[in-house]
PDB file of C-alpha atoms in Angstrom:
ATOM      1  CA  MET A 218     105.190 -32.930 -22.223  1.00 42.00           C
ATOM      2  CA  ALA A 219     107.735 -32.789 -19.467  1.00 55.00           C
ATOM      3  CA  GLN A 220     108.750 -28.755 -18.337  1.00 60.00           C
ATOM      4  CA  SER A 221     111.973 -27.978 -18.148  1.00 62.00           C
ATOM      5  CA  ALA A 222     113.298 -26.987 -14.555  1.00 68.00           C
ATOM      6  CA  THR A 223     114.890 -23.655 -16.153  1.00 59.00           C
ATOM      7  CA  THR A 224     112.864 -20.712 -16.826  1.00 54.00           C
ATOM      8  CA  THR A 225     113.128 -18.765 -20.581  1.00 58.00           C
ATOM      9  CA  GLU A 226     116.385 -17.054 -19.307  1.00 62.00           C
ATOM     10  CA  LYS A 227     117.995 -19.814 -18.294  1.00 78.00           C
ATOM     11  CA  ARG A 228     118.321 -19.701 -14.600  1.00 82.00           C
ATOM     12  CA  GLN A 229     117.807 -22.994 -12.827  1.00 90.00           C
ATOM     13  CA  LYS A 230     114.954 -23.175 -11.010  1.00 95.00           C
ATOM     14  CA  THR A 231     114.892 -23.101  -7.165  1.00 96.00           C
ATOM     15  CA  ALA A 232     112.540 -25.218  -5.115  1.00 97.00           C
ATOM     16  CA  LEU A 233     111.995 -25.396  -1.248  1.00 97.00           C
ATOM     17  CA  VAL A 234     110.573 -28.605   0.755  1.00 98.00           C
ATOM     18  CA  THR A 235     109.947 -28.762   3.909  1.00 97.00           C
ATOM     19  CA  GLY A 236     109.320 -32.167   5.985  1.00 96.00           C
ATOM     20  CA  CYS A 237     111.881 -34.013   3.626  1.00 96.00           C
ATOM     21  CA  SER A 238     112.924 -36.606   6.274  1.00 95.00           C
ATOM     22  CA  SER A 239     110.203 -39.305   5.274  1.00 94.00           C
ATOM     23  CA  GLY A 240     107.559 -39.984   2.760  1.00 94.00           C
ATOM     24  CA  ILE A 241     106.372 -37.111   0.530  1.00 95.00           C
ATOM     25  CA  GLY A 242     108.606 -34.526   1.346  1.00 97.00           C
ATOM     26  CA  TYR A 243     111.387 -36.954   0.541  1.00 98.00           C
ATOM     27  CA  TYR A 244     110.212 -38.484  -2.725  1.00 98.00           C
ATOM     28  CA  ALA A 245     108.811 -34.816  -3.664  1.00 98.00           C
ATOM     29  CA  ALA A 246     113.006 -33.577  -2.994  1.00 98.00           C
ATOM     30  CA  LEU A 247     113.840 -36.447  -4.899  1.00 98.00           C
ATOM     31  CA  GLU A 248     111.239 -35.916  -8.095  1.00 98.00           C
ATOM     32  CA  LEU A 249     111.817 -32.028  -8.034  1.00 98.00           C
ATOM     33  CA  ALA A 250     115.964 -32.655  -8.542  1.00 98.00           C
ATOM     34  CA  SER A 251     114.962 -35.265 -10.794  1.00 98.00           C
ATOM     35  CA  LYS A 252     113.007 -32.460 -12.884  1.00 97.00           C
ATOM     36  CA  GLY A 253     116.388 -30.290 -12.743  1.00 97.00           C
ATOM     37  CA  TYR A 254     115.115 -28.277  -9.235  1.00 98.00           C
ATOM     38  CA  LYS A 255     118.097 -27.099  -7.342  1.00 97.00           C
ATOM     39  CA  VAL A 256     116.131 -28.441  -4.245  1.00 98.00           C
ATOM     40  CA  PHE A 257     116.490 -27.042  -0.816  1.00 98.00           C
ATOM     41  CA  ALA A 258     115.609 -29.295   1.393  1.00 98.00           C
ATOM     42  CA  CYS A 259     114.445 -29.011   5.219  1.00 98.00           C
ATOM     43  CA  ALA A 260     113.609 -31.035   8.052  1.00 97.00           C
ATOM     44  CA  ARG A 261     113.977 -31.057  11.443  1.00 96.00           C
ATOM     45  CA  ARG A 262     116.751 -33.748  11.842  1.00 96.00           C
ATOM     46  CA  LEU A 263     119.439 -33.713   9.092  1.00 96.00           C
ATOM     47  CA  GLU A 264     120.421 -37.147   9.214  1.00 97.00           C
ATOM     48  CA  PRO A 265     117.011 -38.716   7.310  1.00 97.00           C
ATOM     49  CA  MET A 266     118.227 -36.826   4.221  1.00 97.00           C
ATOM     50  CA  GLU A 267     122.261 -37.747   3.893  1.00 97.00           C
ATOM     51  CA  PRO A 268     120.851 -39.946   1.408  1.00 97.00           C
ATOM     52  CA  LEU A 269     118.899 -37.158  -1.087  1.00 97.00           C
ATOM     53  CA  LYS A 270     122.217 -35.085  -0.883  1.00 96.00           C
ATOM     54  CA  LYS A 271     124.086 -38.451  -1.935  1.00 97.00           C
ATOM     55  CA  ALA A 272     121.635 -38.897  -4.739  1.00 97.00           C
ATOM     56  CA  TYR A 273     121.984 -35.236  -5.725  1.00 98.00           C
ATOM     57  CA  PRO A 274     125.415 -33.762  -4.543  1.00 97.00           C
ATOM     58  CA  GLY A 275     124.801 -29.861  -5.149  1.00 94.00           C
ATOM     59  CA  GLN A 276     121.508 -29.847  -6.410  1.00 97.00           C
ATOM     60  CA  ILE A 277     119.627 -31.028  -3.294  1.00 98.00           C
ATOM     61  CA  ILE A 278     120.557 -28.872  -0.360  1.00 98.00           C
ATOM     62  CA  PRO A 279     120.015 -30.542   2.955  1.00 98.00           C
ATOM     63  CA  PHE A 280     119.333 -27.859   6.086  1.00 98.00           C
ATOM     64  CA  ALA A 281     117.498 -28.511   9.385  1.00 97.00           C
ATOM     65  CA  MET A 282     114.812 -26.375   9.798  1.00 96.00           C
ATOM     66  CA  ASP A 283     111.737 -27.036  12.446  1.00 94.00           C
ATOM     67  CA  VAL A 284     108.709 -25.298  11.191  1.00 92.00           C
ATOM     68  CA  SER A 285     107.032 -25.135  14.684  1.00 90.00           C
ATOM     69  CA  SER A 286     109.913 -22.433  15.848  1.00 92.00           C
ATOM     70  CA  ILE A 287     109.743 -18.879  14.323  1.00 94.00           C
ATOM     71  CA  GLU A 288     113.084 -18.766  15.384  1.00 96.00           C
ATOM     72  CA  SER A 289     114.236 -21.672  12.855  1.00 95.00           C
ATOM     73  CA  ILE A 290     112.214 -20.068   9.970  1.00 93.00           C
ATOM     74  CA  ASN A 291     114.205 -17.487   9.918  1.00 92.00           C
ATOM     75  CA  LYS A 292     117.337 -18.973  10.211  1.00 95.00           C
ATOM     76  CA  GLY A 293     115.989 -21.092   7.644  1.00 94.00           C
ATOM     77  CA  TYR A 294     115.398 -18.152   5.656  1.00 92.00           C
ATOM     78  CA  ASP A 295     118.336 -17.117   5.859  1.00 91.00           C
ATOM     79  CA  PHE A 296     120.429 -19.729   4.831  1.00 94.00           C
ATOM     80  CA  VAL A 297     118.493 -20.336   1.633  1.00 94.00           C
ATOM     81  CA  PHE A 298     118.586 -16.147   0.523  1.00 91.00           C
ATOM     82  CA  ALA A 299     122.089 -16.630   0.875  1.00 90.00           C
ATOM     83  CA  GLU A 300     122.506 -19.725  -0.835  1.00 92.00           C
ATOM     84  CA  LEU A 301     120.536 -17.786  -3.579  1.00 90.00           C
ATOM     85  CA  GLY A 302     122.421 -14.827  -3.545  1.00 84.00           C
ATOM     86  CA  GLY A 303     120.387 -12.503  -2.000  1.00 74.00           C
ATOM     87  CA  VAL A 304     121.611  -9.413  -0.117  1.00 58.00           C
ATOM     88  CA  ALA A 305     119.943 -10.401   3.362  1.00 54.00           C
ATOM     89  CA  SER A 306     120.862  -6.645   5.084  1.00 54.00           C
ATOM     90  CA  PRO A 307     120.701  -3.925   2.353  1.00 53.00           C
ATOM     91  CA  SER A 308     122.826  -0.911   3.122  1.00 54.00           C
ATOM     92  CA  ALA A 309     123.454   1.648   0.336  1.00 54.00           C
ATOM     93  CA  ASP A 310     126.009   0.149  -1.302  1.00 59.00           C
ATOM     94  CA  ALA A 311     124.440  -3.362  -1.466  1.00 56.00           C
ATOM     95  CA  PRO A 312     120.413  -2.730  -2.638  1.00 56.00           C
ATOM     96  CA  HIS A 313     117.970  -5.111  -1.294  1.00 57.00           C
ATOM     97  CA  SER A 314     118.477  -7.763  -3.849  1.00 60.00           C
ATOM     98  CA  VAL A 315     115.460 -10.808  -3.706  1.00 64.00           C
ATOM     99  CA  PRO A 316     116.230 -14.112  -5.151  1.00 74.00           C
ATOM    100  CA  LYS A 317     113.519 -15.987  -6.831  1.00 83.00           C
ATOM    101  CA  LEU A 318     112.280 -19.595  -5.432  1.00 90.00           C
ATOM    102  CA  ASP A 319     110.264 -21.100  -7.978  1.00 94.00           C
ATOM    103  CA  VAL A 320     108.498 -23.887  -5.651  1.00 95.00           C
ATOM    104  CA  LEU A 321     107.703 -23.815  -2.658  1.00 95.00           C
ATOM    105  CA  TYR A 322     106.205 -27.581  -0.893  1.00 96.00           C
ATOM    106  CA  ASN A 323     104.439 -26.708   2.263  1.00 94.00           C
ATOM    107  CA  ASN A 324     105.216 -30.623   3.063  1.00 92.00           C
ATOM    108  CA  ALA A 325     105.899 -30.465   7.232  1.00 90.00           C
ATOM    109  CA  GLY A 326     103.509 -31.058   9.921  1.00 79.00           C
ATOM    110  CA  GLN A 327     102.066 -33.378  12.588  1.00 69.00           C
ATOM    111  CA  SER A 328      99.256 -35.542  13.640  1.00 63.00           C
ATOM    112  CA  TYR A 329      98.115 -35.946  16.728  1.00 61.00           C
ATOM    113  CA  PHE A 330      94.983 -37.724  17.708  1.00 61.00           C
ATOM    114  CA  PRO A 331      92.732 -36.631  20.483  1.00 61.00           C
ATOM    115  CA  HIS A 332      92.539 -39.174  23.498  1.00 61.00           C
ATOM    116  CA  TRP A 333      89.215 -39.149  23.299  1.00 59.00           C
ATOM    117  CA  SER A 334      89.167 -40.327  19.886  1.00 63.00           C
ATOM    118  CA  LEU A 335      91.877 -43.205  20.152  1.00 66.00           C
ATOM    119  CA  GLN A 336      89.663 -44.541  22.761  1.00 69.00           C
ATOM    120  CA  HIS A 337      86.363 -44.349  20.822  1.00 66.00           C
ATOM    121  CA  LYS A 338      88.395 -46.397  17.939  1.00 66.00           C
ATOM    122  CA  VAL A 339      89.316 -49.097  20.448  1.00 64.00           C
ATOM    123  CA  GLN A 340      85.832 -49.817  21.765  1.00 66.00           C
ATOM    124  CA  LEU A 341      84.330 -49.176  18.012  1.00 65.00           C
ATOM    125  CA  SER A 342      86.596 -52.241  17.415  1.00 61.00           C
ATOM    126  CA  LEU A 343      86.583 -54.752  20.570  1.00 58.00           C
ATOM    127  CA  PRO A 344      83.480 -56.866  19.394  1.00 58.00           C
ATOM    128  CA  VAL A 345      84.509 -56.968  15.830  1.00 49.00           C
ATOM    129  CA  GLN A 346      87.628 -58.593  17.139  1.00 47.00           C
ATOM    130  CA  SER A 347      86.663 -59.860  20.368  1.00 49.00           C
ATOM    131  CA  PRO A 348      84.590 -63.039  19.812  1.00 53.00           C
ATOM    132  CA  ALA A 349      81.401 -63.435  21.660  1.00 53.00           C
TER     133      ALA A 349
END
């Protein structure tokens, strides 16, 4: 059975997907939007996410965020918080409201291979790929 992207109180469900410039994150954002979610799609660079915005205008909201930078994460949090209608700086006149985020798909990451790993793989493949 397909799940609806609205809650029992008829609120559109929301998702935050990191690493949306390509690959799994990019397609996860598209899939969630196709299910009716409002998707906050983030990556270090905005340009690769432009097609997401065009595919689902107003439903996929791309923004720049580098998950390796706490400053960037804080700015991203403030952006999403404001977009969802939260009050970032509570006061006596404006109590703190916490908007609901239904899905966090933390996909961002980088792969690094140690120098010795690559060297070891090359040495293993040489006898196989080189004639005797």
